[in-house]
């Protein structure tokens, strides 16, 4: 028999085998079913591989012409992680959720894109392939680094950027990796212990059966092949002119929230920064009603004809003034950009 000369690329993300991939897809679909139903799915070709995209809403036909939202998920996940957010966001705007090549999902990774310029090129090509000239870009964790990097390097298509407890502001420390690994091990704990562990670690994956199965399937099925991203230099942050909204969890282990609450508005002209109480690395998962409303309010302000609403004011409240993460009150810390000038 002829020798099989097919070589496995070691610098791109890949599935271990087709069987485990299909199990992961099935587990992902169960998580997708917890959010808004996708209106359509499509594939976009880029220089780095095929990007799979989910399109949602809007449920109001009159909102079809509004500036769309583009969602970029965190490392090791796929677009299913946005299940708490797609219903509210797609009620008011078109929403596109991209599976990042190099992470588990339905995209196909062919060329490395962990380098900052290549990462920005991928995202720009994906948006171009979707025919999107102006978008509100939202990223979580590693996706937060991707959107901040995009705002620095290729901001031409961006109406705004929202970074949810993002990478890109600080070097990823040991405490974050420890939390990730402890959370994974805790997900194998006896069922009776999982709710308590989920609360202690602020990790809903442990207690929600669909999420637990999804994470386990991804850990078995997919191999990520990229280093942790380096943080943006202060000069890079100073270069950002796209309206920026930074949302962090008070007990985040990826960033030091109080430090970034002061630092980012000081470096990025007009930036908003807020800390959401009673959460760690996943404010949009732990408090979706609060964070969805804040994001939509910020986007509404950006799209409004009055630039003062973006450059000098707090986001307009879009939910009752009570509960975690809402102002006024001690549940959240926020910095009005003008107060830092």
Coordinates of C-alpha atoms in Angstrom, one line a residue:
X1 CA 0.0 0.0 0.0
X2 CA 1.3 3.5 -0.7
X3 CA 2.5 5.4 2.4
X4 CA 0.1 8.1 3.7
X5 CA 2.0 11.3 3.4
X6 CA -0.7 13.6 4.8
X7 CA 0.9 15.8 7.5
X8 CA -1.0 17.3 10.4
X9 CA -0.4 21.1 10.7
X10 CA 0.9 21.8 14.2
X11 CA 0.3 25.6 14.0
X12 CA -3.5 25.6 13.4
X13 CA -6.4 24.4 15.6
X14 CA -7.9 21.1 14.7
X15 CA -10.3 18.4 15.8
X16 CA -8.8 15.1 17.1
X17 CA -11.2 13.1 14.9
X18 CA -14.5 13.2 13.1
X19 CA -16.4 11.3 15.8
X20 CA -15.4 13.6 18.6
X21 CA -16.1 16.6 16.3
X22 CA -19.6 15.5 15.7
X23 CA -20.2 14.9 19.4
X24 CA -19.0 18.5 20.0
X25 CA -21.3 19.8 17.3
X26 CA -24.3 18.0 18.9
X27 CA -23.4 19.4 22.4
X28 CA -23.0 22.9 20.9
X29 CA -26.4 22.7 19.2
X30 CA -28.0 22.0 22.6
X31 CA -26.5 25.2 23.9
X32 CA -27.5 27.2 20.8
X33 CA -31.1 26.0 21.5
X34 CA -31.0 27.9 24.8
X35 CA -30.7 31.2 23.0
X36 CA -32.4 32.8 20.0
X37 CA -32.9 30.7 16.9
X38 CA -30.4 31.5 14.2
X39 CA -32.1 33.1 11.1
X40 CA -29.4 31.7 8.8
X41 CA -25.9 30.3 8.8
X42 CA -23.2 31.0 6.2
X43 CA -19.5 30.4 5.5
X44 CA -17.1 33.1 4.6
X45 CA -13.7 32.4 3.0
X46 CA -10.7 34.3 4.3
X47 CA -6.9 34.0 3.9
X48 CA -6.8 32.0 7.1
X49 CA -9.6 29.6 6.6
X50 CA -13.4 29.3 6.4
X51 CA -15.3 31.3 9.0
X52 CA -18.7 30.0 10.0
X53 CA -21.3 32.7 10.8
X54 CA -24.7 32.7 12.5
X55 CA -27.2 35.4 11.7
X56 CA -29.9 36.4 14.2
X57 CA -32.8 38.8 14.0
X58 CA -33.9 41.4 14.2
X59 CA -37.3 40.3 15.4
X60 CA -38.6 43.8 14.5
X61 CA -38.5 44.2 10.7
X62 CA -38.1 48.0 11.1
X63 CA -34.7 47.4 12.8
X64 CA -33.3 45.6 9.8
X65 CA -31.5 48.7 8.6
X66 CA -29.9 49.4 12.0
X67 CA -26.1 49.0 12.4
X68 CA -25.5 45.3 13.1
X69 CA -23.8 43.7 16.1
X70 CA -21.0 41.3 15.5
X71 CA -20.1 38.9 18.3
X72 CA -16.6 37.4 18.8
X73 CA -16.4 34.6 21.4
X74 CA -13.7 33.6 23.9
X75 CA -10.9 31.1 23.6
X76 CA -11.9 27.4 23.6
X77 CA -15.5 28.2 22.8
X78 CA -17.7 28.9 19.8
X79 CA -20.6 31.2 19.2
X80 CA -22.9 29.1 21.3
X81 CA -21.5 31.0 24.3
X82 CA -23.7 34.0 23.3
X83 CA -26.9 32.1 24.1
X84 CA -27.8 34.5 27.0
X85 CA -27.3 37.5 24.8
X86 CA -28.7 36.7 21.3
X87 CA -32.4 37.1 22.2
X88 CA -32.1 40.6 23.6
X89 CA -29.6 41.9 21.0
X90 CA -31.4 40.4 18.0
X91 CA -34.7 41.9 19.2
X92 CA -33.3 45.3 18.3
X93 CA -30.6 44.8 15.7
X94 CA -29.2 42.3 13.2
X95 CA -26.7 40.1 14.9
X96 CA -23.8 38.1 13.5
X97 CA -21.9 35.6 15.6
X98 CA -18.6 34.4 14.2
X99 CA -16.9 31.1 15.0
X100 CA -13.2 32.1 15.3
X101 CA -10.9 29.9 13.2
X102 CA -8.5 28.2 15.7
X103 CA -11.2 27.5 18.3
X104 CA -13.7 24.7 18.5
X105 CA -16.7 25.5 16.2
X106 CA -17.7 25.1 12.7
X107 CA -15.0 27.3 11.2
X108 CA -12.1 25.6 9.4
X109 CA -8.6 26.9 10.4
X110 CA -5.9 26.6 7.6
X111 CA -3.3 29.3 8.4
X112 CA -2.1 30.7 11.7
X113 CA -3.6 34.1 12.7
X114 CA -2.5 34.6 16.3
X115 CA -0.2 37.4 15.3
X116 CA -1.9 40.8 15.9
X117 CA -1.9 42.0 12.3
X118 CA -3.0 38.7 10.9
X119 CA -5.8 38.5 13.5
X120 CA -7.0 41.9 12.4
X121 CA -6.7 40.9 8.7
X122 CA -8.9 37.8 9.4
X123 CA -11.6 39.8 11.0
X124 CA -11.6 42.5 8.4
X125 CA -11.8 39.9 5.6
X126 CA -14.7 38.2 7.4
X127 CA -16.7 41.4 7.7
X128 CA -15.9 42.2 4.1
X129 CA -17.2 38.8 3.0
X130 CA -20.4 39.4 4.9
X131 CA -20.8 42.8 3.2
X132 CA -20.7 44.7 6.5
X133 CA -19.2 48.2 6.2
X134 CA -20.2 49.4 9.8
X135 CA -20.7 47.2 12.8
X136 CA -20.9 47.3 16.6
X137 CA -18.1 44.8 17.5
X138 CA -18.5 42.9 20.8
X139 CA -15.8 40.5 22.1
X140 CA -15.4 38.4 25.3
X141 CA -12.2 37.3 26.9
X142 CA -9.9 36.3 24.0
X143 CA -12.5 37.8 21.7
X144 CA -12.0 41.0 23.7
X145 CA -8.4 41.0 22.6
X146 CA -9.5 40.5 19.0
X147 CA -11.8 43.4 19.1
X148 CA -9.4 45.7 20.9
X149 CA -6.7 44.7 18.4
X150 CA -9.1 45.4 15.5
X151 CA -9.9 48.9 16.9
X152 CA -6.2 49.6 17.0
X153 CA -5.2 48.2 13.6
X154 CA -8.2 48.2 11.3
X155 CA -11.0 50.4 12.7
X156 CA -12.5 51.5 9.4
X157 CA -15.6 49.2 9.7
X158 CA -16.2 49.8 13.4
X159 CA -19.0 52.0 14.7
X160 CA -18.1 50.9 18.3
X161 CA -16.3 48.2 20.3
X162 CA -17.6 46.6 23.5
X163 CA -15.0 44.5 25.3
X164 CA -16.3 42.1 27.9
X165 CA -13.7 41.2 30.6
X166 CA -11.2 41.2 27.7
X167 CA -7.7 39.9 27.1
X168 CA -5.4 42.5 25.6
X169 CA -5.2 44.8 28.7
X170 CA -2.9 42.8 30.9
X171 CA -0.6 39.8 30.6
X172 CA -2.6 36.6 31.3
X173 CA -1.5 35.6 34.7
X174 CA -1.2 32.3 36.6
X175 CA -4.4 33.0 38.6
X176 CA -6.5 33.0 35.5
X177 CA -5.1 29.7 34.2
X178 CA -5.5 28.2 37.6
X179 CA -9.2 29.2 37.6
X180 CA -9.7 27.6 34.2
X181 CA -8.2 24.3 35.2
X182 CA -9.8 24.2 38.6
X183 CA -13.2 24.9 37.0
X184 CA -12.7 22.1 34.5
X185 CA -11.8 19.6 37.2
X186 CA -14.8 20.8 39.3
X187 CA -17.1 20.0 36.5
X188 CA -16.4 16.3 37.1
X189 CA -17.5 16.6 40.8
X190 CA -20.5 14.7 42.1
X191 CA -23.8 16.3 41.0
X192 CA -24.8 17.4 44.5
X193 CA -21.6 19.4 44.8
X194 CA -21.7 21.2 41.5
X195 CA -24.1 24.1 42.4
X196 CA -21.9 25.0 45.4
X197 CA -18.7 24.8 43.3
X198 CA -20.3 26.8 40.5
X199 CA -21.1 29.6 42.9
X200 CA -17.7 29.5 44.6
X201 CA -15.8 29.6 41.3
X202 CA -18.4 31.9 39.6
X203 CA -18.5 29.3 36.8
X204 CA -22.0 28.4 35.6
X205 CA -20.6 25.8 33.3
X206 CA -20.3 23.5 36.3
X207 CA -24.0 23.5 37.2
X208 CA -25.8 23.8 33.9
X209 CA -26.0 20.3 32.3
X210 CA -25.9 21.6 28.7
X211 CA -22.9 23.8 29.3
X212 CA -21.0 21.0 31.2
X213 CA -21.5 18.5 28.4
X214 CA -20.5 21.2 25.8
X215 CA -17.2 22.0 27.6
X216 CA -16.3 18.4 28.2
X217 CA -16.9 17.6 24.5
X218 CA -14.8 20.5 23.4
X219 CA -11.9 19.6 25.7
X220 CA -11.9 16.1 24.3
X221 CA -12.4 17.0 20.6
X222 CA -10.4 20.1 19.8
X223 CA -6.7 21.2 20.1
X224 CA -5.9 24.9 20.1
X225 CA -2.6 25.8 18.6
X226 CA -1.7 29.4 19.5
X227 CA 0.0 31.3 22.4
X228 CA -1.8 33.6 24.7
X229 CA -2.0 37.1 23.2
X230 CA 0.2 39.8 24.5
X231 CA -1.5 42.9 25.9
X232 CA -1.8 46.1 23.8
X233 CA 0.9 48.6 24.5
X234 CA -0.3 51.9 26.0
X235 CA 0.5 53.7 22.8
X236 CA -1.7 51.2 20.9
X237 CA -4.6 52.0 23.3
X238 CA -4.0 55.7 22.9
X239 CA -4.4 55.3 19.2
X240 CA -8.0 54.0 19.5
X241 CA -10.6 56.4 18.3
X242 CA -13.5 54.0 18.0
X243 CA -16.1 54.5 20.7
X244 CA -15.2 51.9 23.4
X245 CA -17.1 50.4 26.2
X246 CA -15.3 48.2 28.7
X247 CA -17.3 45.9 31.0
X248 CA -15.5 43.8 33.7
X249 CA -16.6 41.5 36.5
X250 CA -15.7 42.8 39.9
X251 CA -14.0 39.5 40.8
X252 CA -12.4 39.0 37.4
X253 CA -9.2 36.9 37.4
X254 CA -8.2 37.9 33.9
X255 CA -7.8 41.7 34.6
X256 CA -7.5 43.9 37.7
X257 CA -10.8 45.7 37.3
X258 CA -10.2 48.7 39.5
X259 CA -6.9 49.3 37.8
X260 CA -8.4 49.1 34.3
X261 CA -11.4 51.2 35.4
X262 CA -9.0 54.1 35.8
X263 CA -6.5 53.2 33.1
X264 CA -8.6 52.6 30.0
X265 CA -10.6 55.9 30.1
X266 CA -7.4 57.7 30.7
X267 CA -5.7 56.2 27.7
X268 CA -8.6 55.8 25.2
X269 CA -10.3 59.1 24.4
X270 CA -14.0 59.0 25.3
X271 CA -13.9 55.4 26.6
X272 CA -16.5 54.1 29.1
X273 CA -15.5 51.6 31.7
X274 CA -17.7 49.7 34.2
X275 CA -17.4 47.0 36.7
X276 CA -20.4 44.6 37.2
X277 CA -20.8 43.3 40.7
X278 CA -21.4 39.7 41.8
X279 CA -19.6 38.2 38.8
X280 CA -16.1 37.3 37.7
X281 CA -15.0 36.6 34.1
X282 CA -18.5 36.3 32.6
X283 CA -20.6 39.3 33.3
X284 CA -22.7 38.8 30.1
X285 CA -23.5 35.2 31.2
X286 CA -24.1 35.8 35.0
X287 CA -26.1 39.0 34.5
X288 CA -27.4 39.0 30.9
X289 CA -30.3 41.3 31.4
X290 CA -28.1 44.0 32.9
X291 CA -25.2 43.7 30.4
X292 CA -27.5 43.3 27.3
X293 CA -29.3 46.5 28.3
X294 CA -26.0 48.4 28.9
X295 CA -24.6 47.3 25.6
X296 CA -27.7 48.2 23.6
X297 CA -27.8 51.6 25.4
X298 CA -24.2 52.3 24.4
X299 CA -24.9 51.3 20.8
X300 CA -28.0 53.5 20.7
X301 CA -25.9 56.4 22.0
X302 CA -23.2 55.8 19.3
X303 CA -25.8 55.7 16.6
X304 CA -27.5 58.9 17.9
X305 CA -26.8 62.2 16.1
X306 CA -25.5 63.9 19.3
X307 CA -21.8 63.0 19.7
X308 CA -21.8 64.3 23.3
X309 CA -23.8 61.3 24.3
X310 CA -20.9 59.1 23.4
X311 CA -18.0 61.3 24.4
X312 CA -19.1 62.6 27.8
X313 CA -22.0 60.8 29.3
X314 CA -22.8 57.5 31.0
X315 CA -24.8 54.9 29.1
X316 CA -28.5 55.6 29.3
X317 CA -30.3 53.1 31.6
X318 CA -32.5 50.8 29.6
X319 CA -33.7 48.7 32.6
X320 CA -35.2 49.6 36.0
X321 CA -32.7 51.3 38.3
X322 CA -32.2 48.4 40.6
X323 CA -30.2 45.2 40.7
X324 CA -26.6 44.2 40.1
X325 CA -24.6 46.4 37.7
X326 CA -27.1 49.2 37.5
X327 CA -26.5 52.8 38.5
X328 CA -26.9 54.6 40.8
X329 CA -25.8 52.5 43.8
X330 CA -22.9 50.4 45.0
X331 CA -23.5 47.4 42.7
X332 CA -21.3 48.7 39.9
X333 CA -18.4 51.2 39.5
X334 CA -18.4 53.3 36.4
X335 CA -16.3 56.1 35.0
X336 CA -17.8 58.9 33.0
X337 CA -15.2 59.7 30.4
X338 CA -15.3 63.5 30.9
X339 CA -14.4 63.1 34.6
X340 CA -11.1 61.7 33.6
X341 CA -10.0 64.6 31.4

